Amino acid sequence: MHSAELLVRDHTVYACVMGSRAFGLATEGSDTDRRGVFLAPTPLFWRFDKPPTHVEGPAEEQFSWELERFCELALRADPNILECLHSPLVEHADDTGRELLALRGAFLSRRIHETFTRYAYGQRRKLEADVRTHGAPRWKHAMHLLRLLASARDVLRTGALTVDVGEQREPLLAVKRGEVPWSEVEARTARLEREAGEALHRTPLPAQPDRRRIEDFLVRVRRASALRAG
């Protein structure tokens, strides 16, 4: 096994299932996407060659981030990372992983509006190009566009990020099956964008994430790792 994969095998602090299974949108044949966070032992950073910031594998559909990189991306309100932290399907969490989960709220801020809607804008442009070129969008991507915008609106309204789509499962799967006209998807997209913008003005979320609290956590974890090695 490659040394990077050993980091995942031996030093994972948090692991979860993401994708359609976490979103409550799984159907027969859905993949199981696994995501995780590993803590590279502190002495590895004392060498010229630093440990990797992320690792693909060793299993299929598995991807992991080193803790510091994961926290950096979460502080930037990266949608994929924040959703990973809020997956309802947690497969593993040691003491460090449980502390990371306890800090979930410290990563949430009004930045979510910008990052989620920017990501959605990029997706919408690709879908519009598909419609122009092929006469129809990739319906699975259209479904996830609506899911992401609804998620952004709801977290801005409530201050809590919920990954499972709940009662929206069937309406979203109808989009995935191509049963909803593209014009209706466009109208829903516009409505969700408007509602997310309105929610931003009344959101309970702070303007910025609690960077200091996250950094204190990272420093403590790195120090404890160094002391164990010593």
Short mmCIF file of N, CA and C in Angstrom, two decimals, residues 24-84:
data_model
loop_
_atom_site.label_atom_id
_atom_site.label_comp_id
_atom_site.label_asym_id
_atom_site.label_seq_id
_atom_site.Cartn_x
_atom_site.Cartn_y
_atom_site.Cartn_z
N GLY A 24 -30.16 11.63 0.70
CA GLY A 24 -31.48 11.00 0.70
C GLY A 24 -32.03 10.86 -0.71
N LEU A 25 -31.13 10.82 -1.70
CA LEU A 25 -31.54 10.74 -3.11
C LEU A 25 -31.05 9.46 -3.79
N ALA A 26 -30.62 8.49 -2.99
CA ALA A 26 -30.08 7.26 -3.56
C ALA A 26 -31.20 6.45 -4.23
N THR A 27 -30.84 5.83 -5.34
CA THR A 27 -31.73 4.88 -6.01
C THR A 27 -30.93 3.61 -6.24
N GLU A 28 -31.55 2.59 -6.81
CA GLU A 28 -30.82 1.36 -7.09
C GLU A 28 -29.64 1.67 -7.99
N GLY A 29 -28.49 1.15 -7.63
CA GLY A 29 -27.31 1.38 -8.45
C GLY A 29 -26.52 2.63 -8.08
N SER A 30 -26.98 3.39 -7.07
CA SER A 30 -26.22 4.57 -6.65
C SER A 30 -24.88 4.16 -6.06
N ASP A 31 -23.84 4.93 -6.38
CA ASP A 31 -22.52 4.68 -5.80
C ASP A 31 -22.54 5.04 -4.31
N THR A 32 -21.55 4.53 -3.60
CA THR A 32 -21.33 4.93 -2.21
C THR A 32 -20.06 5.76 -2.17
N ASP A 33 -20.24 7.08 -2.09
CA ASP A 33 -19.11 8.01 -2.07
C ASP A 33 -18.64 8.19 -0.64
N ARG A 34 -17.38 7.84 -0.38
CA ARG A 34 -16.84 7.97 0.97
C ARG A 34 -15.87 9.15 1.04
N ARG A 35 -16.00 9.94 2.10
CA ARG A 35 -15.13 11.09 2.31
C ARG A 35 -14.56 11.01 3.72
N GLY A 36 -13.33 11.52 3.90
CA GLY A 36 -12.73 11.41 5.21
C GLY A 36 -11.70 12.50 5.47
N VAL A 37 -11.29 12.55 6.72
CA VAL A 37 -10.27 13.49 7.17
C VAL A 37 -9.21 12.70 7.93
N PHE A 38 -7.94 12.87 7.55
CA PHE A 38 -6.86 12.19 8.28
C PHE A 38 -5.95 13.24 8.91
N LEU A 39 -5.33 12.84 10.00
CA LEU A 39 -4.39 13.72 10.71
C LEU A 39 -2.98 13.18 10.47
N ALA A 40 -2.21 13.85 9.62
CA ALA A 40 -0.83 13.44 9.39
C ALA A 40 -0.03 13.67 10.67
N PRO A 41 0.73 12.66 11.15
CA PRO A 41 1.54 12.85 12.36
C PRO A 41 2.45 14.07 12.22
N THR A 42 2.51 14.87 13.26
CA THR A 42 3.25 16.14 13.22
C THR A 42 4.71 15.99 12.75
N PRO A 43 5.46 14.95 13.16
CA PRO A 43 6.85 14.85 12.70
C PRO A 43 7.00 14.80 11.18
N LEU A 44 5.96 14.39 10.45
CA LEU A 44 6.05 14.37 8.99
C LEU A 44 6.23 15.77 8.41
N PHE A 45 5.78 16.79 9.15
CA PHE A 45 5.90 18.16 8.67
C PHE A 45 7.30 18.73 8.92
N TRP A 46 8.12 18.01 9.66
CA TRP A 46 9.46 18.49 9.96
C TRP A 46 10.45 18.14 8.85
N ARG A 47 9.99 17.36 7.87
CA ARG A 47 10.85 16.95 6.77
C ARG A 47 10.68 17.90 5.59
N PHE A 48 11.61 17.82 4.62
CA PHE A 48 11.48 18.63 3.41
C PHE A 48 10.23 18.24 2.63
N ASP A 49 9.99 16.94 2.53
CA ASP A 49 8.81 16.46 1.81
C ASP A 49 7.63 16.39 2.77
N LYS A 50 6.66 17.28 2.57
CA LYS A 50 5.51 17.36 3.46
C LYS A 50 4.49 16.27 3.12
N PRO A 51 3.66 15.92 4.07
CA PRO A 51 2.60 14.94 3.79
C PRO A 51 1.58 15.53 2.81
N PRO A 52 0.83 14.70 2.11
CA PRO A 52 -0.13 15.19 1.12
C PRO A 52 -1.29 15.94 1.78
N THR A 53 -1.87 16.88 1.03
CA THR A 53 -3.04 17.62 1.53
C THR A 53 -4.32 16.81 1.31
N HIS A 54 -4.28 15.85 0.39
CA HIS A 54 -5.44 15.00 0.15
C HIS A 54 -4.97 13.69 -0.47
N VAL A 55 -5.81 12.69 -0.36
CA VAL A 55 -5.48 11.35 -0.87
C VAL A 55 -6.72 10.75 -1.52
N GLU A 56 -6.56 10.23 -2.72
CA GLU A 56 -7.64 9.45 -3.35
C GLU A 56 -7.45 7.99 -2.99
N GLY A 57 -8.55 7.31 -2.63
CA GLY A 57 -8.44 5.90 -2.29
C GLY A 57 -8.19 5.69 -0.81
N PRO A 58 -7.82 4.48 -0.40
CA PRO A 58 -7.52 3.32 -1.25
C PRO A 58 -8.75 2.64 -1.85
N ALA A 59 -9.94 2.84 -1.29
CA ALA A 59 -11.14 2.22 -1.87
C ALA A 59 -11.64 3.05 -3.05
N GLU A 60 -12.48 2.45 -3.88
CA GLU A 60 -13.11 3.19 -4.96
C GLU A 60 -14.05 4.23 -4.37
N GLU A 61 -14.20 5.35 -5.07
CA GLU A 61 -15.10 6.43 -4.64
C GLU A 61 -14.74 6.95 -3.24
N GLN A 62 -13.45 6.89 -2.88
CA GLN A 62 -13.01 7.37 -1.57
C GLN A 62 -12.03 8.52 -1.75
N PHE A 63 -12.22 9.57 -0.96
CA PHE A 63 -11.35 10.76 -1.03
C PHE A 63 -11.22 11.33 0.37
N SER A 64 -9.98 11.66 0.76
CA SER A 64 -9.74 12.18 2.11
C SER A 64 -8.85 13.42 2.05
N TRP A 65 -9.05 14.29 3.03
CA TRP A 65 -8.24 15.51 3.16
C TRP A 65 -7.44 15.44 4.46
N GLU A 66 -6.24 16.01 4.45
CA GLU A 66 -5.51 16.21 5.70
C GLU A 66 -6.27 17.27 6.50
N LEU A 67 -6.26 17.14 7.81
CA LEU A 67 -7.10 17.97 8.68
C LEU A 67 -6.94 19.48 8.40
N GLU A 68 -5.70 19.94 8.26
CA GLU A 68 -5.49 21.37 8.07
C GLU A 68 -6.12 21.85 6.76
N ARG A 69 -5.93 21.09 5.67
CA ARG A 69 -6.51 21.45 4.38
C ARG A 69 -8.04 21.45 4.47
N PHE A 70 -8.57 20.46 5.15
CA PHE A 70 -10.03 20.36 5.32
C PHE A 70 -10.57 21.60 6.03
N CYS A 71 -9.88 22.00 7.11
CA CYS A 71 -10.32 23.17 7.87
C CYS A 71 -10.21 24.45 7.04
N GLU A 72 -9.14 24.57 6.26
CA GLU A 72 -8.97 25.74 5.39
C GLU A 72 -10.15 25.86 4.43
N LEU A 73 -10.50 24.76 3.80
CA LEU A 73 -11.60 24.78 2.83
C LEU A 73 -12.94 25.04 3.51
N ALA A 74 -13.12 24.47 4.69
CA ALA A 74 -14.38 24.68 5.42
C ALA A 74 -14.51 26.15 5.85
N LEU A 75 -13.40 26.77 6.24
CA LEU A 75 -13.43 28.18 6.61
C LEU A 75 -13.78 29.07 5.42
N ARG A 76 -13.47 28.59 4.21
CA ARG A 76 -13.83 29.33 3.00
C ARG A 76 -15.26 29.04 2.57
N ALA A 77 -15.97 28.22 3.33
CA ALA A 77 -17.36 27.84 3.04
C ALA A 77 -17.48 27.05 1.75
N ASP A 78 -16.49 26.19 1.49
CA ASP A 78 -16.58 25.29 0.34
C ASP A 78 -17.79 24.37 0.51
N PRO A 79 -18.73 24.37 -0.44
CA PRO A 79 -19.95 23.58 -0.25
C PRO A 79 -19.71 22.10 0.00
N ASN A 80 -18.81 21.48 -0.78
CA ASN A 80 -18.57 20.05 -0.61
C ASN A 80 -18.03 19.72 0.78
N ILE A 81 -17.16 20.58 1.29
CA ILE A 81 -16.54 20.34 2.60
C ILE A 81 -17.56 20.53 3.72
N LEU A 82 -18.33 21.61 3.65
CA LEU A 82 -19.32 21.86 4.71
C LEU A 82 -20.36 20.75 4.74
N GLU A 83 -20.78 20.28 3.57
CA GLU A 83 -21.74 19.18 3.54
C GLU A 83 -21.14 17.90 4.10
N CYS A 84 -19.86 17.69 3.84
CA CYS A 84 -19.15 16.53 4.40
C CYS A 84 -19.20 16.55 5.93
#
